[in-house]
CSV table of C-alpha atoms in Angstrom, one decimal:
chain,number,residue,atom,x,y,z
A,1,MET,CA,89.9,108.7,82.5
A,2,THR,CA,90.6,112.3,83.7
A,3,PHE,CA,87.9,112.0,86.3
A,4,ILE,CA,89.4,108.8,87.6
A,5,ILE,CA,92.8,110.4,88.0
A,6,VAL,CA,91.4,113.5,89.7
A,7,ALA,CA,89.1,111.5,92.0
A,8,ALA,CA,91.9,109.1,93.0
A,9,THR,CA,94.3,112.0,93.6
A,10,VAL,CA,91.8,113.8,95.9
A,11,LEU,CA,91.0,110.6,97.7
A,12,ALA,CA,94.7,109.9,98.2
A,13,GLY,CA,95.4,113.3,99.6
A,14,GLY,CA,92.6,113.1,102.1
A,15,SER,CA,93.4,109.6,103.1
A,16,GLY,CA,97.1,110.4,103.5
A,17,TYR,CA,96.4,113.3,105.8
A,18,LEU,CA,94.0,111.2,107.9
A,19,GLY,CA,96.4,108.3,108.1
A,20,ALA,CA,99.2,110.6,109.3
A,21,TRP,CA,96.9,112.3,111.8
A,22,ALA,CA,95.8,108.9,113.2
A,23,LEU,CA,99.4,108.0,113.9
A,24,ARG,CA,100.3,111.3,115.5
A,25,ASP,CA,100.5,109.9,119.1
A,26,GLU,CA,102.3,106.7,118.1
A,27,TYR,CA,105.0,107.6,115.6
A,28,TYR,CA,106.6,110.9,114.7
A,29,LEU,CA,106.6,111.2,110.9
A,30,GLY,CA,109.3,113.8,110.4
A,31,ALA,CA,113.0,114.0,111.1
A,32,ASP,CA,112.8,117.6,112.4
A,33,HIS,CA,111.2,117.6,115.8
A,34,GLN,CA,110.7,121.4,115.7
A,35,ARG,CA,108.3,121.0,112.7
A,36,PRO,CA,104.6,121.3,113.7
A,37,VAL,CA,102.7,118.0,113.3
A,38,TRP,CA,100.2,119.5,110.9
A,39,THR,CA,103.0,120.4,108.4
A,40,THR,CA,104.2,116.8,108.4
A,41,ASN,CA,100.6,115.6,107.8
A,42,VAL,CA,100.2,118.0,104.9
A,43,ALA,CA,103.6,116.8,103.5
A,44,ILE,CA,102.4,113.2,103.7
A,45,ALA,CA,99.1,114.0,102.1
A,46,LEU,CA,100.8,115.9,99.2
A,47,ARG,CA,103.2,113.0,98.6
A,48,ALA,CA,100.3,110.5,98.5
A,49,ALA,CA,98.4,112.7,96.1
A,50,VAL,CA,101.3,113.2,93.8
A,51,LEU,CA,102.2,109.5,93.8
A,52,THR,CA,98.6,108.5,93.2
A,53,ALA,CA,98.2,111.0,90.4
A,54,ALA,CA,101.4,109.9,88.6
A,55,GLY,CA,100.7,106.2,89.1
A,56,THR,CA,97.1,106.4,88.1
A,57,TRP,CA,97.9,108.5,85.0
A,58,TRP,CA,100.6,106.1,83.9
A,59,MET,CA,98.3,103.0,84.4
A,60,THR,CA,95.4,104.6,82.5
A,61,HIS,CA,97.7,105.3,79.6
A,62,THR,CA,99.4,101.9,79.4
A,63,ILE,CA,96.8,99.4,80.6
A,64,ASP,CA,93.5,98.7,79.0
A,65,PRO,CA,90.3,97.8,80.8
A,66,PRO,CA,89.3,95.5,82.4
A,67,ASP,CA,92.8,94.8,83.6
A,68,LEU,CA,93.2,98.4,84.5
A,69,TRP,CA,90.4,98.4,87.1
A,70,ILE,CA,91.6,95.1,88.6
A,71,ARG,CA,95.2,96.3,89.0
A,72,LEU,CA,94.1,99.7,90.3
A,73,ALA,CA,92.2,97.9,93.0
A,74,GLY,CA,95.5,96.5,94.4
A,75,MET,CA,97.8,99.5,93.6
A,76,LEU,CA,95.6,102.5,94.7
A,77,PRO,CA,95.8,101.6,98.4
A,78,LEU,CA,99.6,101.2,98.1
A,79,PHE,CA,99.9,104.6,96.4
A,80,ILE,CA,98.1,106.1,99.5
A,81,ALA,CA,100.0,104.1,102.1
A,82,THR,CA,103.5,104.4,100.7
A,83,PRO,CA,104.4,107.9,102.0
A,84,ILE,CA,103.3,107.1,105.5
A,85,LEU,CA,105.0,103.7,105.6
A,86,THR,CA,108.3,105.0,104.1
A,87,SER,CA,108.3,107.9,106.6
A,88,THR,CA,107.9,105.8,109.7
A,89,ASP,CA,110.3,103.1,108.5
A,90,PHE,CA,113.0,105.6,107.5
A,91,THR,CA,112.7,107.6,110.7
A,92,LYS,CA,111.6,105.0,113.3
A,93,HIS,CA,112.3,101.6,111.7
A,94,LEU,CA,108.6,100.8,112.2
A,95,LEU,CA,105.8,99.9,109.8
A,96,PRO,CA,102.5,100.8,111.5
A,97,ASN,CA,100.1,97.8,111.8
A,98,LYS,CA,97.2,100.2,111.4
A,99,ILE,CA,98.3,101.3,108.0
A,100,ILE,CA,99.2,97.8,106.8
A,101,ALA,CA,95.9,96.4,108.0
A,102,ALA,CA,94.0,99.3,106.4
A,103,THR,CA,95.8,98.7,103.1
A,104,VAL,CA,94.9,95.0,103.0
A,105,ILE,CA,91.3,95.6,104.2
A,106,THR,CA,90.9,98.2,101.4
A,107,GLN,CA,92.5,96.0,98.7
A,108,ILE,CA,90.2,93.0,99.1
A,109,PRO,CA,86.8,94.7,98.7
A,110,LEU,CA,88.1,96.9,95.9
A,111,THR,CA,89.3,93.8,94.1
A,112,VAL,CA,86.0,92.1,94.5
A,113,LEU,CA,84.2,95.2,93.3
A,114,ALA,CA,86.4,95.5,90.3
A,115,LEU,CA,85.8,91.9,89.4
A,116,VAL,CA,82.0,92.2,89.8
A,117,LEU,CA,81.8,95.5,87.8
A,118,THR,CA,84.0,94.1,84.9
A,119,GLN,CA,82.2,90.7,85.1
A,120,GLN,CA,85.4,88.7,85.5
A,121,THR,CA,85.9,85.3,86.9
A,122,PRO,CA,87.3,84.9,90.5
A,123,HIS,CA,90.7,83.8,89.0
A,124,PRO,CA,92.5,87.2,89.6
A,125,LEU,CA,91.3,87.0,93.3
A,126,LEU,CA,92.8,83.6,93.7
A,127,THR,CA,96.0,84.7,92.0
A,128,ALA,CA,96.3,87.7,94.3
A,129,LEU,CA,95.8,85.5,97.4
A,130,GLY,CA,98.4,83.0,96.1
A,131,ALA,CA,100.8,85.8,95.3
A,132,ALA,CA,100.3,87.4,98.8
A,133,LEU,CA,101.1,84.1,100.5
A,134,ALA,CA,104.1,83.5,98.2
A,135,TYR,CA,105.6,87.0,98.9
A,136,PHE,CA,105.0,86.4,102.7
A,137,ALA,CA,106.7,83.0,102.5
A,138,THR,CA,109.7,84.5,100.6
A,139,VAL,CA,110.2,87.3,103.2
A,140,PHE,CA,109.7,84.7,106.0
A,141,LEU,CA,112.5,82.6,104.7
A,142,LEU,CA,114.8,85.6,104.2
A,143,ARG,CA,114.0,86.6,107.7
A,144,LEU,CA,115.6,83.4,108.9
A,145,LEU,CA,118.9,84.7,107.5
A,146,PRO,CA,120.9,87.7,108.8
A,147,SER,CA,119.2,90.0,106.3
A,148,GLY,CA,117.8,92.7,108.6
A,149,ILE,CA,114.2,91.8,107.8
A,150,GLY,CA,111.8,92.7,110.6
A,151,ALA,CA,108.3,91.6,111.6
A,152,GLY,CA,106.9,94.7,109.9
A,153,ASP,CA,108.5,93.7,106.5
A,154,LEU,CA,106.9,90.3,106.9
A,155,LYS,CA,103.4,91.8,107.4
A,156,LEU,CA,104.0,94.3,104.6
A,157,ALA,CA,104.6,91.4,102.2
A,158,LEU,CA,100.8,90.6,102.2
A,159,PRO,CA,99.5,93.8,100.6
A,160,LEU,CA,102.6,93.9,98.3
A,161,GLY,CA,102.0,90.4,97.1
A,162,TRP,CA,98.3,91.0,96.7
A,163,ALA,CA,98.9,94.1,94.4
A,164,LEU,CA,101.5,92.3,92.4
A,165,GLY,CA,99.4,89.2,92.1
A,166,LEU,CA,96.6,91.2,90.4
A,167,ALA,CA,99.3,92.2,87.8
A,168,GLY,CA,100.4,88.6,87.2
A,169,TRP,CA,103.1,86.2,88.4
A,170,GLU,CA,105.7,87.9,86.3
A,171,ALA,CA,105.0,91.2,88.2
A,172,LEU,CA,105.4,89.4,91.5
A,173,ILE,CA,108.8,88.0,90.6
A,174,LEU,CA,109.9,91.4,89.2
A,175,GLY,CA,108.6,93.3,92.3
A,176,ILE,CA,110.5,91.0,94.7
A,177,ILE,CA,113.7,91.3,92.7
A,178,LEU,CA,113.5,95.0,92.3
A,179,GLY,CA,112.8,95.5,96.0
A,180,TRP,CA,115.9,93.6,97.0
A,181,VAL,CA,118.1,95.2,94.3
A,182,LEU,CA,117.1,98.7,95.3
A,183,GLY,CA,117.6,97.9,99.0
A,184,GLY,CA,121.0,96.3,98.2
A,185,VAL,CA,122.1,99.3,96.2
A,186,PHE,CA,121.1,101.7,99.0
A,187,ALA,CA,122.8,99.5,101.6
A,188,LEU,CA,126.0,99.4,99.5
A,189,GLY,CA,125.9,103.2,99.2
A,190,LEU,CA,125.6,103.6,103.0
A,191,LEU,CA,128.6,101.3,103.5
A,192,ILE,CA,130.7,103.2,100.9
A,193,PHE,CA,129.8,106.8,101.5
A,194,THR,CA,129.0,106.9,105.2
A,195,LYS,CA,130.3,105.4,108.4
A,196,ALA,CA,127.5,102.8,108.5
A,197,LYS,CA,128.6,99.3,109.5
A,198,GLY,CA,127.1,96.0,108.4
A,199,LYS,CA,125.3,95.6,111.8
A,200,ASN,CA,123.5,99.0,111.5
A,201,MET,CA,119.8,98.9,111.0
A,202,MET,CA,118.5,99.8,107.5
A,203,ALA,CA,114.9,100.3,106.6
A,204,MET,CA,114.0,97.6,104.1
A,205,GLY,CA,110.3,98.3,103.9
A,206,PRO,CA,110.5,101.4,101.6
A,207,TRP,CA,112.6,99.5,99.0
A,208,LEU,CA,110.1,96.6,99.0
A,209,LEU,CA,107.4,99.2,98.4
A,210,TYR,CA,109.3,101.0,95.7
A,211,GLY,CA,110.0,97.7,93.9
A,212,THR,CA,106.3,96.8,94.1
A,213,LEU,CA,105.2,100.2,92.8
A,214,ILE,CA,107.5,99.9,89.8
A,215,ALA,CA,106.6,96.4,88.9
A,216,GLY,CA,102.9,97.0,89.5
A,217,VAL,CA,102.5,99.8,87.0
A,218,LEU,CA,104.5,98.3,84.2
């Protein structure tokens, strides 16, 4: 298992740096405009590596194969993408389509590979697809309300639902609830401790991601 953790961590660090580098001309990933771009890319890579190491270590110690490999197929791309997505959403209120698409495109073949290698039935694949559509539908309905949900959050629901679906329907429900609870607590804190008003924009994507990461590794 140690090899898996180390390999995933190195992969995450490299992928995180490349992802941040690919977005250098579209989104500024840091709050300090005096900071060189490469330092921001390194910070993103380090965060991706640390998150992946912690998440993979926890999963390998709490989940037994073959479920471990199937769930890692959905979670590993999210570990890598989370630092970039949270940075762009917090600073620019944008969730890059390139990163969301890359996450989904990575999750699907990894899931198929995990199912083939563990000789499992296609049932987890169908559950992941159903969960992705269910999460998408949930966010779509909430977007019809004055909830501050944007188009990026709607697209983000697909990889989040896929990862949670591989962990089971209970994880999907928990992930959705946690995401909204965390976002609600943060919004309440902004209203109480800052001069933010109800009409101010708040990044919801990071909290949906955090809720999914917590539910996905439990």
